[in-house]
Amino acid sequence: MGMEFLAILAVCSMQKQFLEKVWEKIELLMNIWTFIRECPELLNSLDKKTESLEQKLDTLRSLEEDINTELESAKFLPHKKRKREVEVWLRNVQRKKIDIQSIKKEVGKGKHFLRPWLESHVERNIKEVEELHEQGKFPQGLLLDAYHTSREALLTTPLVGGISTKRIMKRIWECFTDVKVSRIGIYGVEGVGKTAILMHIHNQLIESSCPFYHVYWITVSQPLSIFKLQNDIAKEVGLDYLDEKDIRKRAAKLYKALKRRERTVLILDDVWKHFLPEEVGIPNKVNECKLILSTRSVDVCRKMNFRETIKVEPLSDEEAEKLFMEKLGLRKPLAPAIEEIAKLIIRQCGGLPIWIIEMAQRMREVDDISEWRNASTEAREFRRELND
């Protein structure tokens, strides 16, 4: 009896395994039938999504072409460079075009068993192309300013003149913080120290935290030439060239270049003759460009309609004598006769630091009274020429 029961159980187990295998076959057939029935719809869906991907890629290509055209034109803009984010975006677009080309090849092979994977891949790329298109709008522009500006301090010597010179320096500095002042004229006779003062102002501007981004120094050549001055300014601000011969067109280019920089200080040293800044191409607004120049004549400042003019006065007799003796570097007191000649030389230098320093250095270690007399005669001739 027991053996018969076990035999029945064995038969039932075999039948169950057989039925399970049969059911697996049936499920497989049903899945195959479902795939066959839905295959046209799947194929149609993939084709539509692939077509959508191609359309969105065409839009992205158009944006890429526009950006490349703008970047190509920017090659002729002085001191502009493309942003790094633009370069990264262009590389990403190139990679995405290669990826999509590979996907299109796979779709073209018509391997039906890959269709579900391809469809998901196409969907992901549609989304990525849309993101790239949005990123490529660049609302802040494609380019960065790469303006040239001299940040090197000029070599200077200590200023002379004591309180009077400090007062001039302070007044000039106040002009830079006055929003109403765009042009400053520094005038005084030759050798009075105008250039030295401006050199110290230049160094203070580039070393301080003042709200001026670009500081340019130009020594004006003589005789004054607007064409030459335009070239000198263009070279200093970093323009590669002014390829125009017409002064008005050159001025327009220079004006645009300086205006784009904003908060610029242009220092023109040793201007002998007046000119119209607009004729050169120098902006007039304070937030665009502050112009400061040195000249020997107050008439230059007046004819150029400068709002602020500052006179640099010669040294006082006391300041002149102190400077002369300092530069003479005495190791022992002067002989009385030579001391009288020295005082005469100091007076004949007219309080001009450049001549006081030169004469003192020339007479250093000189004990021969005849050489002192010759120096006095030379100083007298210089004073006569200066008066003329």
PDB file of N, CA and C in Angstrom, residues 110-197:
ATOM      1  N   GLY A 110      18.280  48.649 -37.836  1.00  0.00           N
ATOM      2  CA  GLY A 110      16.993  47.974 -37.714  1.00  0.00           C
ATOM      3  C   GLY A 110      16.991  46.740 -36.846  1.00  0.00           C
ATOM      4  N   LYS A 111      17.843  46.673 -35.845  1.00  0.00           N
ATOM      5  CA  LYS A 111      17.861  45.524 -34.931  1.00  0.00           C
ATOM      6  C   LYS A 111      16.723  45.682 -33.923  1.00  0.00           C
ATOM      7  N   HIS A 112      15.660  44.887 -34.115  1.00  0.00           N
ATOM      8  CA  HIS A 112      14.439  45.070 -33.323  1.00  0.00           C
ATOM      9  C   HIS A 112      14.653  44.821 -31.839  1.00  0.00           C
ATOM     10  N   PHE A 113      15.519  43.900 -31.492  1.00  0.00           N
ATOM     11  CA  PHE A 113      15.705  43.586 -30.068  1.00  0.00           C
ATOM     12  C   PHE A 113      16.409  44.732 -29.320  1.00  0.00           C
ATOM     13  N   LEU A 114      17.047  45.685 -30.073  1.00  0.00           N
ATOM     14  CA  LEU A 114      17.698  46.840 -29.444  1.00  0.00           C
ATOM     15  C   LEU A 114      16.784  48.057 -29.348  1.00  0.00           C
ATOM     16  N   ARG A 115      15.575  47.945 -29.920  1.00  0.00           N
ATOM     17  CA  ARG A 115      14.687  49.104 -29.997  1.00  0.00           C
ATOM     18  C   ARG A 115      14.361  49.707 -28.624  1.00  0.00           C
ATOM     19  N   PRO A 116      14.021  48.926 -27.629  1.00  0.00           N
ATOM     20  CA  PRO A 116      13.712  49.540 -26.318  1.00  0.00           C
ATOM     21  C   PRO A 116      14.892  50.326 -25.747  1.00  0.00           C
ATOM     22  N   TRP A 117      16.097  49.768 -25.886  1.00  0.00           N
ATOM     23  CA  TRP A 117      17.280  50.467 -25.383  1.00  0.00           C
ATOM     24  C   TRP A 117      17.547  51.737 -26.185  1.00  0.00           C
ATOM     25  N   LEU A 118      17.391  51.638 -27.508  1.00  0.00           N
ATOM     26  CA  LEU A 118      17.624  52.797 -28.355  1.00  0.00           C
ATOM     27  C   LEU A 118      16.636  53.920 -28.057  1.00  0.00           C
ATOM     28  N   GLU A 119      15.399  53.536 -27.800  1.00  0.00           N
ATOM     29  CA  GLU A 119      14.375  54.560 -27.532  1.00  0.00           C
ATOM     30  C   GLU A 119      14.711  55.346 -26.260  1.00  0.00           C
ATOM     31  N   SER A 120      15.130  54.639 -25.225  1.00  0.00           N
ATOM     32  CA  SER A 120      15.495  55.335 -23.986  1.00  0.00           C
ATOM     33  C   SER A 120      16.733  56.211 -24.201  1.00  0.00           C
ATOM     34  N   HIS A 121      17.640  55.716 -25.045  1.00  0.00           N
ATOM     35  CA  HIS A 121      18.856  56.479 -25.340  1.00  0.00           C
ATOM     36  C   HIS A 121      18.513  57.756 -26.119  1.00  0.00           C
ATOM     37  N   VAL A 122      17.588  57.632 -27.056  1.00  0.00           N
ATOM     38  CA  VAL A 122      17.160  58.792 -27.835  1.00  0.00           C
ATOM     39  C   VAL A 122      16.476  59.809 -26.929  1.00  0.00           C
ATOM     40  N   GLU A 123      15.638  59.351 -26.041  1.00  0.00           N
ATOM     41  CA  GLU A 123      14.943  60.253 -25.114  1.00  0.00           C
ATOM     42  C   GLU A 123      15.940  61.034 -24.252  1.00  0.00           C
ATOM     43  N   ARG A 124      16.965  60.346 -23.763  1.00  0.00           N
ATOM     44  CA  ARG A 124      17.964  61.010 -22.935  1.00  0.00           C
ATOM     45  C   ARG A 124      18.723  62.068 -23.731  1.00  0.00           C
ATOM     46  N   ASN A 125      19.027  61.770 -24.981  1.00  0.00           N
ATOM     47  CA  ASN A 125      19.756  62.727 -25.804  1.00  0.00           C
ATOM     48  C   ASN A 125      18.896  63.922 -26.200  1.00  0.00           C
ATOM     49  N   ILE A 126      17.607  63.709 -26.377  1.00  0.00           N
ATOM     50  CA  ILE A 126      16.709  64.843 -26.632  1.00  0.00           C
ATOM     51  C   ILE A 126      16.777  65.828 -25.481  1.00  0.00           C
ATOM     52  N   LYS A 127      16.729  65.304 -24.270  1.00  0.00           N
ATOM     53  CA  LYS A 127      16.791  66.147 -23.083  1.00  0.00           C
ATOM     54  C   LYS A 127      18.132  66.883 -23.006  1.00  0.00           C
ATOM     55  N   GLU A 128      19.234  66.188 -23.311  1.00  0.00           N
ATOM     56  CA  GLU A 128      20.559  66.803 -23.238  1.00  0.00           C
ATOM     57  C   GLU A 128      20.744  67.880 -24.307  1.00  0.00           C
ATOM     58  N   VAL A 129      20.188  67.653 -25.502  1.00  0.00           N
ATOM     59  CA  VAL A 129      20.256  68.663 -26.570  1.00  0.00           C
ATOM     60  C   VAL A 129      19.472  69.903 -26.158  1.00  0.00           C
ATOM     61  N   GLU A 130      18.316  69.710 -25.542  1.00  0.00           N
ATOM     62  CA  GLU A 130      17.524  70.850 -25.058  1.00  0.00           C
ATOM     63  C   GLU A 130      18.297  71.634 -24.000  1.00  0.00           C
ATOM     64  N   GLU A 131      18.983  70.926 -23.114  1.00  0.00           N
ATOM     65  CA  GLU A 131      19.773  71.607 -22.082  1.00  0.00           C
ATOM     66  C   GLU A 131      20.925  72.393 -22.698  1.00  0.00           C
ATOM     67  N   LEU A 132      21.587  71.813 -23.703  1.00  0.00           N
ATOM     68  CA  LEU A 132      22.678  72.514 -24.374  1.00  0.00           C
ATOM     69  C   LEU A 132      22.181  73.776 -25.075  1.00  0.00           C
ATOM     70  N   HIS A 133      21.011  73.681 -25.677  1.00  0.00           N
ATOM     71  CA  HIS A 133      20.446  74.861 -26.350  1.00  0.00           C
ATOM     72  C   HIS A 133      20.164  75.977 -25.350  1.00  0.00           C
ATOM     73  N   GLU A 134      19.666  75.613 -24.195  1.00  0.00           N
ATOM     74  CA  GLU A 134      19.370  76.608 -23.160  1.00  0.00           C
ATOM     75  C   GLU A 134      20.672  77.223 -22.630  1.00  0.00           C
ATOM     76  N   GLN A 135      21.681  76.385 -22.442  1.00  0.00           N
ATOM     77  CA  GLN A 135      22.963  76.880 -21.938  1.00  0.00           C
ATOM     78  C   GLN A 135      23.652  77.809 -22.947  1.00  0.00           C
ATOM     79  N   GLY A 136      23.364  77.617 -24.225  1.00  0.00           N
ATOM     80  CA  GLY A 136      24.031  78.386 -25.269  1.00  0.00           C
ATOM     81  C   GLY A 136      23.491  79.776 -25.493  1.00  0.00           C
ATOM     82  N   LYS A 137      22.554  80.220 -24.678  1.00  0.00           N
ATOM     83  CA  LYS A 137      22.001  81.564 -24.856  1.00  0.00           C
ATOM     84  C   LYS A 137      22.964  82.639 -24.358  1.00  0.00           C
ATOM     85  N   PHE A 138      23.754  82.357 -23.324  1.00  0.00           N
ATOM     86  CA  PHE A 138      24.779  83.261 -22.800  1.00  0.00           C
ATOM     87  C   PHE A 138      24.276  84.705 -22.667  1.00  0.00           C
ATOM     88  N   PRO A 139      23.359  84.960 -21.730  1.00  0.00           N
ATOM     89  CA  PRO A 139      22.779  86.307 -21.590  1.00  0.00           C
ATOM     90  C   PRO A 139      23.820  87.380 -21.276  1.00  0.00           C
ATOM     91  N   GLN A 140      24.959  87.007 -20.684  1.00  0.00           N
ATOM     92  CA  GLN A 140      25.999  87.985 -20.345  1.00  0.00           C
ATOM     93  C   GLN A 140      27.024  88.159 -21.462  1.00  0.00           C
ATOM     94  N   GLY A 141      26.750  87.540 -22.618  1.00  0.00           N
ATOM     95  CA  GLY A 141      27.659  87.702 -23.750  1.00  0.00           C
ATOM     96  C   GLY A 141      28.685  86.593 -23.846  1.00  0.00           C
ATOM     97  N   LEU A 142      29.367  86.546 -24.993  1.00  0.00           N
ATOM     98  CA  LEU A 142      30.333  85.487 -25.277  1.00  0.00           C
ATOM     99  C   LEU A 142      31.766  85.863 -24.920  1.00  0.00           C
ATOM    100  N   LEU A 143      32.000  87.171 -24.732  1.00  0.00           N
ATOM    101  CA  LEU A 143      33.376  87.648 -24.625  1.00  0.00           C
ATOM    102  C   LEU A 143      33.672  88.284 -23.281  1.00  0.00           C
ATOM    103  N   LEU A 144      34.945  88.263 -22.947  1.00  0.00           N
ATOM    104  CA  LEU A 144      35.440  88.956 -21.758  1.00  0.00           C
ATOM    105  C   LEU A 144      36.351  90.091 -22.197  1.00  0.00           C
ATOM    106  N   ASP A 145      36.389  91.148 -21.401  1.00  0.00           N
ATOM    107  CA  ASP A 145      37.339  92.228 -21.646  1.00  0.00           C
ATOM    108  C   ASP A 145      38.728  91.749 -21.258  1.00  0.00           C
ATOM    109  N   ALA A 146      39.669  92.019 -22.123  1.00  0.00           N
ATOM    110  CA  ALA A 146      41.063  91.680 -21.830  1.00  0.00           C
ATOM    111  C   ALA A 146      41.913  92.913 -22.062  1.00  0.00           C
ATOM    112  N   TYR A 147      41.540  93.967 -21.388  1.00  0.00           N
ATOM    113  CA  TYR A 147      42.184  95.252 -21.613  1.00  0.00           C
ATOM    114  C   TYR A 147      43.613  95.266 -21.105  1.00  0.00           C
ATOM    115  N   HIS A 148      44.429  95.921 -21.893  1.00  0.00           N
ATOM    116  CA  HIS A 148      45.815  96.143 -21.470  1.00  0.00           C
ATOM    117  C   HIS A 148      45.859  97.366 -20.570  1.00  0.00           C
ATOM    118  N   THR A 149      46.561  97.281 -19.502  1.00  0.00           N
ATOM    119  CA  THR A 149      46.812  98.463 -18.685  1.00  0.00           C
ATOM    120  C   THR A 149      48.161  98.309 -18.008  1.00  0.00           C
ATOM    121  N   SER A 150      48.886  99.395 -17.981  1.00  0.00           N
ATOM    122  CA  SER A 150      50.202  99.346 -17.348  1.00  0.00           C
ATOM    123  C   SER A 150      50.050  99.363 -15.840  1.00  0.00           C
ATOM    124  N   ARG A 151      50.538  98.305 -15.183  1.00  0.00           N
ATOM    125  CA  ARG A 151      50.485  98.247 -13.728  1.00  0.00           C
ATOM    126  C   ARG A 151      51.889  98.380 -13.141  1.00  0.00           C
ATOM    127  N   GLU A 152      52.832  98.785 -13.980  1.00  0.00           N
ATOM    128  CA  GLU A 152      54.200  98.953 -13.507  1.00  0.00           C
ATOM    129  C   GLU A 152      54.389 100.369 -12.987  1.00  0.00           C
ATOM    130  N   ALA A 153      54.929 100.479 -11.778  1.00  0.00           N
ATOM    131  CA  ALA A 153      55.195 101.799 -11.207  1.00  0.00           C
ATOM    132  C   ALA A 153      56.371 102.443 -11.936  1.00  0.00           C
ATOM    133  N   LEU A 154      56.274 103.744 -12.127  1.00  0.00           N
ATOM    134  CA  LEU A 154      57.366 104.486 -12.746  1.00  0.00           C
ATOM    135  C   LEU A 154      58.470 104.725 -11.715  1.00  0.00           C
ATOM    136  N   LEU A 155      59.714 104.774 -12.196  1.00  0.00           N
ATOM    137  CA  LEU A 155      60.842 105.037 -11.292  1.00  0.00           C
ATOM    138  C   LEU A 155      60.837 106.520 -10.935  1.00  0.00           C
ATOM    139  N   THR A 156      60.785 106.810  -9.673  1.00  0.00           N
ATOM    140  CA  THR A 156      60.694 108.199  -9.221  1.00  0.00           C
ATOM    141  C   THR A 156      61.772 108.499  -8.184  1.00  0.00           C
ATOM    142  N   THR A 157      61.956 109.779  -7.956  1.00  0.00           N
ATOM    143  CA  THR A 157      62.818 110.246  -6.870  1.00  0.00           C
ATOM    144  C   THR A 157      61.925 110.941  -5.847  1.00  0.00           C
ATOM    145  N   PRO A 158      62.391 111.082  -4.613  1.00  0.00           N
ATOM    146  CA  PRO A 158      61.551 111.745  -3.606  1.00  0.00           C
ATOM    147  C   PRO A 158      61.163 113.154  -4.054  1.00  0.00           C
ATOM    148  N   LEU A 159      59.923 113.518  -3.795  1.00  0.00           N
ATOM    149  CA  LEU A 159      59.454 114.849  -4.152  1.00  0.00           C
ATOM    150  C   LEU A 159      60.115 115.907  -3.278  1.00  0.00           C
ATOM    151  N   VAL A 160      60.348 117.062  -3.869  1.00  0.00           N
ATOM    152  CA  VAL A 160      60.918 118.186  -3.127  1.00  0.00           C
ATOM    153  C   VAL A 160      59.850 119.266  -3.029  1.00  0.00           C
ATOM    154  N   GLY A 161      60.060 120.209  -2.147  1.00  0.00           N
ATOM    155  CA  GLY A 161      59.131 121.319  -2.040  1.00  0.00           C
ATOM    156  C   GLY A 161      58.350 121.347  -0.748  1.00  0.00           C
ATOM    157  N   GLY A 162      58.447 120.285   0.019  1.00  0.00           N
ATOM    158  CA  GLY A 162      57.822 120.293   1.336  1.00  0.00           C
ATOM    159  C   GLY A 162      56.320 120.471   1.307  1.00  0.00           C
ATOM    160  N   ILE A 163      55.836 121.432   2.094  1.00  0.00           N
ATOM    161  CA  ILE A 163      54.396 121.628   2.299  1.00  0.00           C
ATOM    162  C   ILE A 163      53.689 121.992   0.998  1.00  0.00           C
ATOM    163  N   SER A 164      54.303 122.850   0.181  1.00  0.00           N
ATOM    164  CA  SER A 164      53.652 123.279  -1.064  1.00  0.00           C
ATOM    165  C   SER A 164      53.398 122.106  -2.001  1.00  0.00           C
ATOM    166  N   THR A 165      54.374 121.200  -2.115  1.00  0.00           N
ATOM    167  CA  THR A 165      54.209 120.034  -2.984  1.00  0.00           C
ATOM    168  C   THR A 165      53.146 119.087  -2.432  1.00  0.00           C
ATOM    169  N   LYS A 166      53.132 118.882  -1.133  1.00  0.00           N
ATOM    170  CA  LYS A 166      52.108 118.028  -0.518  1.00  0.00           C
ATOM    171  C   LYS A 166      50.716 118.598  -0.751  1.00  0.00           C
ATOM    172  N   ARG A 167      50.616 119.929  -0.709  1.00  0.00           N
ATOM    173  CA  ARG A 167      49.325 120.576  -0.941  1.00  0.00           C
ATOM    174  C   ARG A 167      48.845 120.345  -2.380  1.00  0.00           C
ATOM    175  N   ILE A 168      49.775 120.415  -3.327  1.00  0.00           N
ATOM    176  CA  ILE A 168      49.431 120.162  -4.730  1.00  0.00           C
ATOM    177  C   ILE A 168      48.997 118.714  -4.922  1.00  0.00           C
ATOM    178  N   MET A 169      49.743 117.786  -4.345  1.00  0.00           N
ATOM    179  CA  MET A 169      49.400 116.362  -4.442  1.00  0.00           C
ATOM    180  C   MET A 169      48.008 116.098  -3.881  1.00  0.00           C
ATOM    181  N   LYS A 170      47.712 116.711  -2.755  1.00  0.00           N
ATOM    182  CA  LYS A 170      46.408 116.527  -2.126  1.00  0.00           C
ATOM    183  C   LYS A 170      45.291 117.062  -3.006  1.00  0.00           C
ATOM    184  N   ARG A 171      45.519 118.227  -3.605  1.00  0.00           N
ATOM    185  CA  ARG A 171      44.489 118.824  -4.453  1.00  0.00           C
ATOM    186  C   ARG A 171      44.246 117.977  -5.698  1.00  0.00           C
ATOM    187  N   ILE A 172      45.322 117.476  -6.304  1.00  0.00           N
ATOM    188  CA  ILE A 172      45.162 116.603  -7.477  1.00  0.00           C
ATOM    189  C   ILE A 172      44.363 115.363  -7.095  1.00  0.00           C
ATOM    190  N   TRP A 173      44.695 114.779  -5.962  1.00  0.00           N
ATOM    191  CA  TRP A 173      44.007 113.559  -5.530  1.00  0.00           C
ATOM    192  C   TRP A 173      42.525 113.826  -5.279  1.00  0.00           C
ATOM    193  N   GLU A 174      42.202 114.981  -4.738  1.00  0.00           N
ATOM    194  CA  GLU A 174      40.804 115.339  -4.518  1.00  0.00           C
ATOM    195  C   GLU A 174      40.047 115.438  -5.836  1.00  0.00           C
ATOM    196  N   CYS A 175      40.734 115.871  -6.883  1.00  0.00           N
ATOM    197  CA  CYS A 175      40.093 115.957  -8.202  1.00  0.00           C
ATOM    198  C   CYS A 175      39.674 114.585  -8.723  1.00  0.00           C
ATOM    199  N   PHE A 176      40.427 113.566  -8.350  1.00  0.00           N
ATOM    200  CA  PHE A 176      40.089 112.216  -8.812  1.00  0.00           C
ATOM    201  C   PHE A 176      38.831 111.685  -8.123  1.00  0.00           C
ATOM    202  N   THR A 177      38.548 112.173  -6.954  1.00  0.00           N
ATOM    203  CA  THR A 177      37.357 111.724  -6.240  1.00  0.00           C
ATOM    204  C   THR A 177      36.159 112.629  -6.488  1.00  0.00           C
ATOM    205  N   ASP A 178      36.355 113.732  -7.219  1.00  0.00           N
ATOM    206  CA  ASP A 178      35.265 114.662  -7.530  1.00  0.00           C
ATOM    207  C   ASP A 178      34.587 114.208  -8.820  1.00  0.00           C
ATOM    208  N   VAL A 179      33.327 113.835  -8.736  1.00  0.00           N
ATOM    209  CA  VAL A 179      32.608 113.311  -9.899  1.00  0.00           C
ATOM    210  C   VAL A 179      32.361 114.386 -10.955  1.00  0.00           C
ATOM    211  N   LYS A 180      32.545 115.645 -10.594  1.00  0.00           N
ATOM    212  CA  LYS A 180      32.299 116.730 -11.545  1.00  0.00           C
ATOM    213  C   LYS A 180      33.541 117.076 -12.364  1.00  0.00           C
ATOM    214  N   VAL A 181      34.681 116.565 -11.974  1.00  0.00           N
ATOM    215  CA  VAL A 181      35.937 116.922 -12.646  1.00  0.00           C
ATOM    216  C   VAL A 181      36.366 115.790 -13.569  1.00  0.00           C
ATOM    217  N   SER A 182      36.481 116.102 -14.849  1.00  0.00           N
ATOM    218  CA  SER A 182      36.947 115.093 -15.803  1.00  0.00           C
ATOM    219  C   SER A 182      38.303 115.446 -16.389  1.00  0.00           C
ATOM    220  N   ARG A 183      38.714 116.738 -16.283  1.00  0.00           N
ATOM    221  CA  ARG A 183      39.980 117.153 -16.870  1.00  0.00           C
ATOM    222  C   ARG A 183      40.743 118.048 -15.898  1.00  0.00           C
ATOM    223  N   ILE A 184      42.014 117.747 -15.733  1.00  0.00           N
ATOM    224  CA  ILE A 184      42.856 118.447 -14.760  1.00  0.00           C
ATOM    225  C   ILE A 184      44.120 118.913 -15.473  1.00  0.00           C
ATOM    226  N   GLY A 185      44.443 120.197 -15.328  1.00  0.00           N
ATOM    227  CA  GLY A 185      45.649 120.743 -15.935  1.00  0.00           C
ATOM    228  C   GLY A 185      46.670 121.149 -14.887  1.00  0.00           C
ATOM    229  N   ILE A 186      47.901 120.659 -15.023  1.00  0.00           N
ATOM    230  CA  ILE A 186      49.003 121.032 -14.131  1.00  0.00           C
ATOM    231  C   ILE A 186      49.964 121.892 -14.946  1.00  0.00           C
ATOM    232  N   TYR A 187      50.193 123.128 -14.510  1.00  0.00           N
ATOM    233  CA  TYR A 187      51.055 124.004 -15.300  1.00  0.00           C
ATOM    234  C   TYR A 187      52.129 124.641 -14.428  1.00  0.00           C
ATOM    235  N   GLY A 188      53.185 125.077 -15.097  1.00  0.00           N
ATOM    236  CA  GLY A 188      54.323 125.706 -14.428  1.00  0.00           C
ATOM    237  C   GLY A 188      55.498 125.727 -15.366  1.00  0.00           C
ATOM    238  N   VAL A 189      56.506 126.533 -15.050  1.00  0.00           N
ATOM    239  CA  VAL A 189      57.644 126.688 -15.950  1.00  0.00           C
ATOM    240  C   VAL A 189      58.434 125.391 -16.041  1.00  0.00           C
ATOM    241  N   GLU A 190      59.267 125.313 -17.067  1.00  0.00           N
ATOM    242  CA  GLU A 190      60.090 124.124 -17.282  1.00  0.00           C
ATOM    243  C   GLU A 190      61.007 123.880 -16.087  1.00  0.00           C
ATOM    244  N   GLY A 191      61.057 122.612 -15.640  1.00  0.00           N
ATOM    245  CA  GLY A 191      61.962 122.241 -14.560  1.00  0.00           C
ATOM    246  C   GLY A 191      61.412 122.454 -13.168  1.00  0.00           C
ATOM    247  N   VAL A 192      60.120 122.873 -13.061  1.00  0.00           N
ATOM    248  CA  VAL A 192      59.570 123.171 -11.744  1.00  0.00           C
ATOM    249  C   VAL A 192      59.137 121.910 -10.995  1.00  0.00           C
ATOM    250  N   GLY A 193      59.021 120.791 -11.718  1.00  0.00           N
ATOM    251  CA  GLY A 193      58.694 119.526 -11.045  1.00  0.00           C
ATOM    252  C   GLY A 193      57.342 118.953 -11.400  1.00  0.00           C
ATOM    253  N   LYS A 194      56.746 119.405 -12.499  1.00  0.00           N
ATOM    254  CA  LYS A 194      55.415 118.906 -12.900  1.00  0.00           C
ATOM    255  C   LYS A 194      55.451 117.409 -13.196  1.00  0.00           C
ATOM    256  N   THR A 195      56.442 116.995 -13.979  1.00  0.00           N
ATOM    257  CA  THR A 195      56.538 115.580 -14.356  1.00  0.00           C
ATOM    258  C   THR A 195      56.745 114.696 -13.133  1.00  0.00           C
ATOM    259  N   ALA A 196      57.594 115.144 -12.211  1.00  0.00           N
ATOM    260  CA  ALA A 196      57.850 114.358 -10.998  1.00  0.00           C
ATOM    261  C   ALA A 196      56.571 114.171 -10.197  1.00  0.00           C
ATOM    262  N   ILE A 197      55.776 115.223 -10.099  1.00  0.00           N
ATOM    263  CA  ILE A 197      54.510 115.141  -9.359  1.00  0.00           C
ATOM    264  C   ILE A 197      53.561 114.162 -10.048  1.00  0.00           C
TER     265      ILE A 197
END
